[in-house]
XYZ file of C-alpha atoms in Angstrom:
259
model
C 82.305 79.904 118.648
C 83.335 82.804 115.637
C 85.676 84.708 118.304
C 87.920 81.518 118.034
C 87.288 81.870 114.712
C 88.300 85.010 114.669
C 91.271 84.336 115.984
C 92.881 80.987 113.475
C 92.353 83.143 110.123
C 94.939 85.565 112.271
C 96.794 83.003 112.735
C 100.804 83.299 111.692
C 100.402 79.682 110.001
C 103.087 80.228 107.857
C 105.661 83.182 108.404
C 108.227 82.008 106.065
C 108.579 84.604 103.292
C 109.408 81.406 100.772
C 106.671 79.679 101.754
C 103.886 82.734 101.747
C 102.663 81.543 98.414
C 100.363 78.394 97.967
C 100.850 78.451 93.610
C 99.339 81.541 92.514
C 97.845 82.172 94.722
C 99.166 84.207 98.711
C 98.484 81.835 102.201
C 95.231 82.489 103.221
C 96.743 83.100 107.022
C 96.714 87.225 107.784
C 100.468 88.045 109.036
C 100.944 90.949 111.105
C 102.406 93.424 109.433
C 103.590 97.789 111.150
C 100.348 98.399 108.580
C 98.278 96.114 108.481
C 96.648 94.939 111.992
C 93.897 94.936 113.481
C 93.873 97.940 114.803
C 95.191 99.823 112.106
C 92.447 102.451 111.261
C 90.542 102.381 107.745
C 87.884 104.249 106.940
C 86.574 105.287 103.295
C 86.619 108.818 102.159
C 84.108 111.178 102.514
C 84.316 110.842 98.037
C 84.689 107.216 98.137
C 80.803 106.946 100.659
C 79.434 108.050 97.936
C 80.491 105.410 95.873
C 79.222 102.764 99.089
C 76.129 104.382 99.094
C 75.400 103.562 95.347
C 76.528 100.017 96.050
C 74.330 99.532 99.253
C 72.232 100.958 96.430
C 71.602 97.956 94.751
C 70.948 94.967 96.450
C 67.885 95.093 99.290
C 68.458 96.160 102.446
C 68.227 92.223 103.730
C 71.685 91.245 101.820
C 73.942 93.564 101.822
C 76.362 91.125 101.877
C 76.246 90.726 98.326
C 77.394 94.368 98.347
C 81.335 92.969 99.353
C 83.409 92.164 96.871
C 82.829 95.313 94.647
C 83.017 97.372 98.322
C 86.120 95.361 98.756
C 87.640 96.374 95.344
C 87.116 100.447 95.808
C 88.355 100.094 99.659
C 92.141 98.091 97.449
C 91.807 100.350 95.440
C 92.036 103.549 98.094
C 94.801 101.239 100.000
C 96.954 101.623 97.098
C 96.212 98.589 95.212
C 95.726 96.222 98.281
C 93.138 94.798 101.357
C 95.058 95.436 105.275
C 92.449 93.642 107.614
C 91.331 96.634 108.751
C 89.338 97.228 106.175
C 87.516 94.077 105.796
C 86.687 94.572 109.177
C 85.089 98.484 107.442
C 83.225 96.023 105.402
C 81.726 93.841 107.846
C 80.629 96.419 109.840
C 78.909 98.240 106.324
C 77.451 94.882 104.948
C 76.475 93.385 108.649
C 78.423 90.700 108.981
C 80.456 88.283 110.979
C 84.084 89.761 110.147
C 85.035 85.692 108.203
C 82.793 86.267 105.595
C 84.428 88.658 104.852
C 87.712 87.533 105.600
C 86.464 83.965 103.148
C 85.484 86.516 100.505
C 88.972 88.539 99.629
C 91.258 84.806 100.757
C 89.173 82.879 97.630
C 90.063 85.566 95.032
C 92.965 86.450 93.386
C 91.576 89.625 92.291
C 92.466 90.941 95.703
C 96.413 91.747 97.561
C 96.744 91.458 101.168
C 99.468 92.166 100.903
C 100.876 95.197 99.675
C 101.721 95.587 96.243
C 104.559 97.074 93.941
C 102.292 100.877 91.763
C 103.057 98.379 88.847
C 100.723 95.068 90.211
C 101.699 92.906 87.325
C 100.141 90.039 87.077
C 102.528 87.294 83.580
C 99.550 84.847 82.598
C 101.853 81.114 82.607
C 98.942 78.983 81.117
C 99.786 76.983 78.664
C 98.530 78.573 74.966
C 101.036 81.639 76.786
C 103.631 80.005 77.207
C 104.052 78.182 74.501
C 104.429 81.172 72.753
C 106.104 82.633 74.793
C 105.746 83.222 78.426
C 109.104 82.286 80.748
C 110.967 84.200 78.115
C 108.880 87.281 79.611
C 109.006 87.392 83.038
C 112.906 86.795 82.836
C 113.221 90.034 81.121
C 111.481 91.207 84.018
C 113.136 89.787 85.724
C 116.423 90.775 84.764
C 115.226 93.813 83.354
C 113.547 94.843 87.249
C 116.588 93.380 89.796
C 113.909 90.446 90.731
C 115.947 87.960 93.188
C 114.169 83.738 92.863
C 111.339 84.221 94.982
C 110.989 87.502 95.262
C 108.331 89.225 94.349
C 108.593 93.082 93.809
C 111.557 95.325 94.060
C 113.015 97.136 96.036
C 111.414 100.780 95.921
C 108.215 99.824 95.647
C 107.396 99.946 92.057
C 107.001 96.694 90.864
C 105.825 93.614 91.529
C 105.562 90.306 89.979
C 103.476 87.527 90.139
C 102.680 84.510 87.263
C 99.007 83.493 87.831
C 96.814 80.928 85.118
C 94.822 82.106 82.596
C 93.887 85.432 81.718
C 91.650 85.306 79.293
C 93.881 87.215 76.207
C 94.928 83.573 74.525
C 94.310 84.919 70.816
C 97.413 87.335 72.174
C 99.777 85.341 73.768
C 101.916 86.421 75.626
C 100.528 88.470 77.764
C 100.258 90.220 81.102
C 98.025 92.116 83.036
C 98.647 95.604 84.656
C 96.395 96.547 87.187
C 93.357 96.478 85.149
C 94.915 96.521 82.032
C 95.828 93.949 79.151
C 99.613 95.020 77.143
C 99.573 91.247 74.877
C 101.200 90.001 71.740
C 105.337 90.703 74.336
C 108.112 89.991 73.073
C 111.043 90.630 75.658
C 112.368 92.980 74.102
C 108.787 95.491 74.148
C 108.462 93.949 77.821
C 110.986 96.197 78.575
C 109.364 99.496 76.861
C 107.106 98.988 78.281
C 108.517 98.714 81.738
C 110.989 101.522 81.593
C 107.824 102.823 80.161
C 106.447 102.737 83.628
C 109.688 104.412 85.542
C 108.260 107.046 83.560
C 105.199 107.948 84.644
C 103.879 106.720 80.879
C 102.278 103.659 81.054
C 101.470 103.158 77.510
C 97.527 103.965 77.171
C 95.514 101.117 76.059
C 93.979 100.709 72.630
C 90.684 101.569 71.101
C 89.149 97.929 72.203
C 90.509 98.392 75.794
C 93.935 96.762 75.658
C 96.916 97.180 73.624
C 98.925 94.624 71.428
C 102.746 95.670 72.254
C 103.122 94.751 68.030
C 101.021 97.578 66.215
C 97.468 95.112 65.399
C 94.241 95.776 66.564
C 92.425 94.361 68.762
C 93.074 90.817 68.079
C 92.978 90.972 64.275
C 95.864 89.335 62.139
C 98.589 89.560 59.672
C 95.231 90.101 57.104
C 93.790 92.603 59.476
C 90.035 92.677 59.227
C 88.511 89.844 57.306
C 85.377 89.665 58.755
C 82.138 91.797 60.754
C 82.414 94.405 59.146
C 78.406 95.057 59.396
C 76.834 95.159 62.623
C 75.031 91.737 63.202
C 70.928 91.628 63.653
C 70.870 91.338 68.077
C 67.155 90.508 69.708
C 66.044 93.747 70.576
C 67.534 95.579 73.873
C 64.385 96.861 76.748
C 63.736 99.972 77.178
C 66.441 101.767 79.691
C 69.129 98.218 78.533
C 72.231 98.991 77.175
C 72.365 100.406 74.104
C 76.109 99.178 72.902
C 77.431 102.183 72.573
C 79.718 102.528 75.583
C 83.214 102.910 74.584
C 85.642 100.327 75.748
C 88.583 102.905 76.474
C 86.093 103.698 79.309
C 84.789 101.177 81.102
C 85.889 101.945 84.500
C 83.880 105.435 84.206
C 81.053 103.521 83.576
C 81.356 100.907 86.763
C 81.696 103.775 89.137
C 86.243 102.776 89.304
């Protein structure tokens, strides 16, 4: 039974490039490419096996499948931002489950890219607050500057991929994009072109104090009057011994998450 399910999940149901994206999410069907076949080799690096074991140690031995999402994320980062089917098979082997269980996870969550994306993967928020604040202008500016034709997501040189997505949770600083892991907010057509040019030079602007970067010079989501409240750290419930002490620098959060 599993063999037949596995076969169906890899059948190229949608071959046309024009219909391979359904809404904001690529098709769930697998389509063989020269570098993405069942027989393509994938294995974690020796360095990343340290993280594999660290992730597995968070869960009881009889709940290894709980590690599927962080292991897929680790594999995607090792593989340049996308997941070949061989990487999914490797994760299935590590957590000792049927391969189709991993395919279900990878095809459900939009954080996983099962086709190649550019070095700079731009996810443009197009939901209501961003749309009202000009996300369509931002999209046109990106497409025009990168020479993307209708229906084309990636540049010919493989440097950029543009995809419109649903809400990314930064409505106060709309319009915005998520580029790889980072949020660039308060965009204008001019500032987004400046961002693209900086990326072409390999000089993507670093994140600000609070882990994102409003491109209009403001700090986080402070308004034009600056900070108007929360001048003192409010009292809260005591933290359990050995728990989070509140001293993690937002800019270094990736390091604390083992990225």
